[in-house]
JSON list of C-alpha atoms in Angstrom, two decimals:
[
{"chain": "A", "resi": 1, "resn": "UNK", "atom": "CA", "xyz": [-6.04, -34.03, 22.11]},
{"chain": "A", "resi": 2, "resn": "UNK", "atom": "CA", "xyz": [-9.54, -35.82, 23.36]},
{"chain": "A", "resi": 3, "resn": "UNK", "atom": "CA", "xyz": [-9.55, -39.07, 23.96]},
{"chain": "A", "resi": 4, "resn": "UNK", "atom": "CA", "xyz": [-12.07, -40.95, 21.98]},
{"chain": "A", "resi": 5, "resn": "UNK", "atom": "CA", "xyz": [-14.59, -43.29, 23.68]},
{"chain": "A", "resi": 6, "resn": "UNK", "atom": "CA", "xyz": [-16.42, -46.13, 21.29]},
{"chain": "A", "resi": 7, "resn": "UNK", "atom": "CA", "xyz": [-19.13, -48.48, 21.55]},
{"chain": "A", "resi": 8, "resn": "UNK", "atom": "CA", "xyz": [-18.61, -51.17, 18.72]},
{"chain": "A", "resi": 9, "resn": "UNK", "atom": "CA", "xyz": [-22.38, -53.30, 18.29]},
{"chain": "A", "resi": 10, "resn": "UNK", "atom": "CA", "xyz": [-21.60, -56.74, 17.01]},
{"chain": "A", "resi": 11, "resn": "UNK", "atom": "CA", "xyz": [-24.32, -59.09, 16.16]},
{"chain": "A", "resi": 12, "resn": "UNK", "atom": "CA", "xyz": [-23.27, -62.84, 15.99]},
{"chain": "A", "resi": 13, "resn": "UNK", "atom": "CA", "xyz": [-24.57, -65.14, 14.25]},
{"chain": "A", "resi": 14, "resn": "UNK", "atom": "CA", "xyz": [-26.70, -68.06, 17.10]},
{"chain": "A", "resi": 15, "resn": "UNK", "atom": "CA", "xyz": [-24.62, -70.76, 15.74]},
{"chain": "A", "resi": 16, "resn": "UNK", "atom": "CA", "xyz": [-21.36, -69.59, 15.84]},
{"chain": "A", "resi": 17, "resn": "UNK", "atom": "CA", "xyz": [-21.39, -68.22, 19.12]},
{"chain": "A", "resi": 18, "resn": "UNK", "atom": "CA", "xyz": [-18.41, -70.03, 20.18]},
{"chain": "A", "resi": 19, "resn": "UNK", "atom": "CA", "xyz": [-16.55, -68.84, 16.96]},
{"chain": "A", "resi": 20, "resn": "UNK", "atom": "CA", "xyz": [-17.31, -64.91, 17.42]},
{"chain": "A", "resi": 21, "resn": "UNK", "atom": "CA", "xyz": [-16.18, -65.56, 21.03]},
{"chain": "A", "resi": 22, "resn": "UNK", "atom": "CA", "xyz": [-12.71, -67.08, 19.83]},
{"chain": "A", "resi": 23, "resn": "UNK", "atom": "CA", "xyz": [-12.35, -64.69, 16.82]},
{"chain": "A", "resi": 24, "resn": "UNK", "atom": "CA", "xyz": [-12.47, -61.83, 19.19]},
{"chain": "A", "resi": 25, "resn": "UNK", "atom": "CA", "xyz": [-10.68, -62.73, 21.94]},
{"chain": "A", "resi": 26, "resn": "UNK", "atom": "CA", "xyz": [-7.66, -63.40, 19.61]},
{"chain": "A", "resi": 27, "resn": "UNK", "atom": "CA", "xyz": [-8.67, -59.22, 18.79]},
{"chain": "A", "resi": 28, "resn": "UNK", "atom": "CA", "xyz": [-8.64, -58.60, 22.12]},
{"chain": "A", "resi": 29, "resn": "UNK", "atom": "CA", "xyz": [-5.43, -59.87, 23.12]},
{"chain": "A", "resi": 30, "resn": "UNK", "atom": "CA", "xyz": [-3.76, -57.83, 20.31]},
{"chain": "A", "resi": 31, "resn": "UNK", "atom": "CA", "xyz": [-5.04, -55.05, 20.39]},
{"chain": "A", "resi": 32, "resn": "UNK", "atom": "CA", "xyz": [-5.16, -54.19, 24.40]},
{"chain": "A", "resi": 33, "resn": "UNK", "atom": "CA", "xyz": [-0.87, -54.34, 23.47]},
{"chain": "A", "resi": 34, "resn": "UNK", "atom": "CA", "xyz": [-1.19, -51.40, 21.32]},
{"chain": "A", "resi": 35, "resn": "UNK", "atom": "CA", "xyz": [-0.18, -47.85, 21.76]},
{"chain": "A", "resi": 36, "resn": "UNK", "atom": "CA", "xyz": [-2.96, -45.62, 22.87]},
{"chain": "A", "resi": 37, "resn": "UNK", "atom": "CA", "xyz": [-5.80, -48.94, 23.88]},
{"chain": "A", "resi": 38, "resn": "UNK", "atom": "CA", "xyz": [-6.94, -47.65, 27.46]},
{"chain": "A", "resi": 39, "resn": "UNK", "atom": "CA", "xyz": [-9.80, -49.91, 27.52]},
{"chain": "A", "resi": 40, "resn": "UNK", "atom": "CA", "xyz": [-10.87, -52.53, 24.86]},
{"chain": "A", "resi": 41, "resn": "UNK", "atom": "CA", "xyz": [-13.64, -54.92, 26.69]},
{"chain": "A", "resi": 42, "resn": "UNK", "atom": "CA", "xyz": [-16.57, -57.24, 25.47]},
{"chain": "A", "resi": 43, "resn": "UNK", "atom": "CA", "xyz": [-19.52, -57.43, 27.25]},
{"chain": "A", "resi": 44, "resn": "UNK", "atom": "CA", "xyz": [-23.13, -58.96, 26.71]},
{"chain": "A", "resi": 45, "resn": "UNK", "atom": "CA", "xyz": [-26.36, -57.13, 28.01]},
{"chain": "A", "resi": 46, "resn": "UNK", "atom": "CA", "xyz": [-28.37, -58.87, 31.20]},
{"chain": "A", "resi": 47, "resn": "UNK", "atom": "CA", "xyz": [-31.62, -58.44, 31.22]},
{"chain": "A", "resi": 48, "resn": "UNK", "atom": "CA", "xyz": [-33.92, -56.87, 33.79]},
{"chain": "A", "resi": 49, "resn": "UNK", "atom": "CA", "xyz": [-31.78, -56.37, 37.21]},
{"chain": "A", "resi": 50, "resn": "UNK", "atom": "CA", "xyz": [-27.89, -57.02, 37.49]},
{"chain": "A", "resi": 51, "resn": "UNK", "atom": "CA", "xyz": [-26.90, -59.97, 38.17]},
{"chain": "A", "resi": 52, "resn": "UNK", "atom": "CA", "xyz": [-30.59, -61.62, 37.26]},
{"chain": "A", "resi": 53, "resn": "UNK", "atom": "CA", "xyz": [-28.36, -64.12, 35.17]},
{"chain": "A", "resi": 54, "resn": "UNK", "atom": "CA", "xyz": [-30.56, -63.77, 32.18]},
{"chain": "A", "resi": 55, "resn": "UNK", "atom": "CA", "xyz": [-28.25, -62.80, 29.47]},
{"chain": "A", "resi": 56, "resn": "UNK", "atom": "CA", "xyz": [-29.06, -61.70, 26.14]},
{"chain": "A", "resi": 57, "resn": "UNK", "atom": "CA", "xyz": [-26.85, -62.89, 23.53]},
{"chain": "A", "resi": 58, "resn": "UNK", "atom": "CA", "xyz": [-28.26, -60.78, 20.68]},
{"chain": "A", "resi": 59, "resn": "UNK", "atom": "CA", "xyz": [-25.80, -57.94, 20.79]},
{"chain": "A", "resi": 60, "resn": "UNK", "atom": "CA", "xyz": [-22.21, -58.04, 21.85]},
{"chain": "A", "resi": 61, "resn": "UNK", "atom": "CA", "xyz": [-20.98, -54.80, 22.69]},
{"chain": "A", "resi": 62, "resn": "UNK", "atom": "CA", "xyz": [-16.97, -53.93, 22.42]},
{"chain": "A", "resi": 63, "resn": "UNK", "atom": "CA", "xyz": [-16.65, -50.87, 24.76]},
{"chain": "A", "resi": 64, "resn": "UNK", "atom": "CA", "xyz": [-13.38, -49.12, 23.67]},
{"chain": "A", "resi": 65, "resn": "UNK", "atom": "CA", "xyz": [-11.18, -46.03, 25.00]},
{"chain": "A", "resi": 66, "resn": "UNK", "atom": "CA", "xyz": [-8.26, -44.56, 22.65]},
{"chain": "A", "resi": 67, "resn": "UNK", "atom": "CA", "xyz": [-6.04, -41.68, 23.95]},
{"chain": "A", "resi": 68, "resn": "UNK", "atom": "CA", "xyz": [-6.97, -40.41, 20.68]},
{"chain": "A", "resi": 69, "resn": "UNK", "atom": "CA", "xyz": [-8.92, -40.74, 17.04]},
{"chain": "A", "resi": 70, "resn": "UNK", "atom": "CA", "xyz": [-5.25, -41.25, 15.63]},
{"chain": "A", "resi": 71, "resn": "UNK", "atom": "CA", "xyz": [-4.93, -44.31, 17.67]},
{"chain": "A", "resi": 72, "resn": "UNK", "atom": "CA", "xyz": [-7.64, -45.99, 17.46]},
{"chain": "A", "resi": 73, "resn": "UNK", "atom": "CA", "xyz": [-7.11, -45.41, 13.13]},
{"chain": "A", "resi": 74, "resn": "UNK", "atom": "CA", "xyz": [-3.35, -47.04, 13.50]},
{"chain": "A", "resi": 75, "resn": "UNK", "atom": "CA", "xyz": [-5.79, -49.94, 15.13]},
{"chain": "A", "resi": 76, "resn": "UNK", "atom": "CA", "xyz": [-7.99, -50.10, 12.20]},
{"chain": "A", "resi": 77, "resn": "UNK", "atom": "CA", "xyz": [-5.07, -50.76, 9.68]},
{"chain": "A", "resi": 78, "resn": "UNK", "atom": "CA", "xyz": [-3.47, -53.32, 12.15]},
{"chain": "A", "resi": 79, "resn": "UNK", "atom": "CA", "xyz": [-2.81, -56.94, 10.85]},
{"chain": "A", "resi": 80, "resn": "UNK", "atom": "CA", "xyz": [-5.57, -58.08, 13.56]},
{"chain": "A", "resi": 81, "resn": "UNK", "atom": "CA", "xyz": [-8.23, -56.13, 12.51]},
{"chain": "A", "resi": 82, "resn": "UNK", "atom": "CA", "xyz": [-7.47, -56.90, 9.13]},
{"chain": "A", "resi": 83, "resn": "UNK", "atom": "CA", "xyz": [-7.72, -60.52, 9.71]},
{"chain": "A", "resi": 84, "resn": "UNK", "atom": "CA", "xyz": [-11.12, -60.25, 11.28]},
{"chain": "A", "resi": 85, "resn": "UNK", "atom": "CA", "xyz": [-12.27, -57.93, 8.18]},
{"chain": "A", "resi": 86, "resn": "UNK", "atom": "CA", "xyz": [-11.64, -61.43, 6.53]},
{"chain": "A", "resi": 87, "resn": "UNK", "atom": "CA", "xyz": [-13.36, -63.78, 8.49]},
{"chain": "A", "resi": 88, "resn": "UNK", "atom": "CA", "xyz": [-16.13, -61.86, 10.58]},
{"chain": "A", "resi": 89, "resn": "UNK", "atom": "CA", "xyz": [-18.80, -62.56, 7.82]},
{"chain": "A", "resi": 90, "resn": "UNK", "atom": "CA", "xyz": [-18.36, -66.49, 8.66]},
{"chain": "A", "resi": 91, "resn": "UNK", "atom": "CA", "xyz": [-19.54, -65.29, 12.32]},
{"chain": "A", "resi": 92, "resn": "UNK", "atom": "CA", "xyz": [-21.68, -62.11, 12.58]},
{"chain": "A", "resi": 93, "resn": "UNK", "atom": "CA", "xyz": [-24.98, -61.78, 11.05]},
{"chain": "A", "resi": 94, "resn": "UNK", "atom": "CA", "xyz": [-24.95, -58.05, 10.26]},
{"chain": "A", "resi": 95, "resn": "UNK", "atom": "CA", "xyz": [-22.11, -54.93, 9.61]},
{"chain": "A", "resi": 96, "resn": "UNK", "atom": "CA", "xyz": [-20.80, -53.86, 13.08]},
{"chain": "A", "resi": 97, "resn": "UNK", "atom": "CA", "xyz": [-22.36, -50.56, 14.28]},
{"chain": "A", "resi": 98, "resn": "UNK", "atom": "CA", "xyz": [-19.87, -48.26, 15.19]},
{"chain": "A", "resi": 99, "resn": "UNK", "atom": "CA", "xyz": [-20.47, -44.75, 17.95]},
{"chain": "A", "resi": 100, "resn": "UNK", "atom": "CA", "xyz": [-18.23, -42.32, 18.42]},
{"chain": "A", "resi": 101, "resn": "UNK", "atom": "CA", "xyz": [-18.11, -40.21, 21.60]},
{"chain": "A", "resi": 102, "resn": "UNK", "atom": "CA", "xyz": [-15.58, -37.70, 23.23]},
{"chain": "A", "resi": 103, "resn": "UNK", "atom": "CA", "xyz": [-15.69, -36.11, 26.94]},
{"chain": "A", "resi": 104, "resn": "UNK", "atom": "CA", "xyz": [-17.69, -32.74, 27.00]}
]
């Protein structure tokens, strides 16, 4: 069984910056308990070089690691995610964009 390796886009919305931030890190919490989460982190792009300090808050990227596909679908029915299904339109401007990749 492959593990499967996601990049989750997230677009917030400028003015509730603070509330995507809390939303999320409540997700976070939850779901790094879970069985099969090896990696579940939210990060921000910086422009140009690394560490410049410009960052662009456009796009939030989740950068997530299941031990497999069957994990990370138990996650998708979870109470959590449900929750944010409910509330993430008060807070993100467009549909998250979800990629799917696997080791080769």
């Amino acid at each position: 069984m492959d593990a499967l390796y996601l990049i989750a886009t997230l677009k917030p919305r400028h003015d509730k910056l603070v509330e995507a931030k809390a939303a999320l890190d409540d997700l976070i919490t939850a779901t790094k308990a879970e069985a099969g989460c090896e990696v579940y982190d939210l990060v921000i792009g910086v422009e140009g070089f690394a560490g410049s300090g410009e960052v662009n808050l456009t796009d939030w990227l989740m950068i997530e690691k299941w031990t497999s596909r069957a994990h990370w679908d138990a996650h998708m029915e979870s109470e959590h995610v449900r929750h944010l299904g409910e509330v993430k339109d008060s807070f993100l401007r467009e549909p998250t964009e979800f990629r799917f990749y696997t080791s080769i």
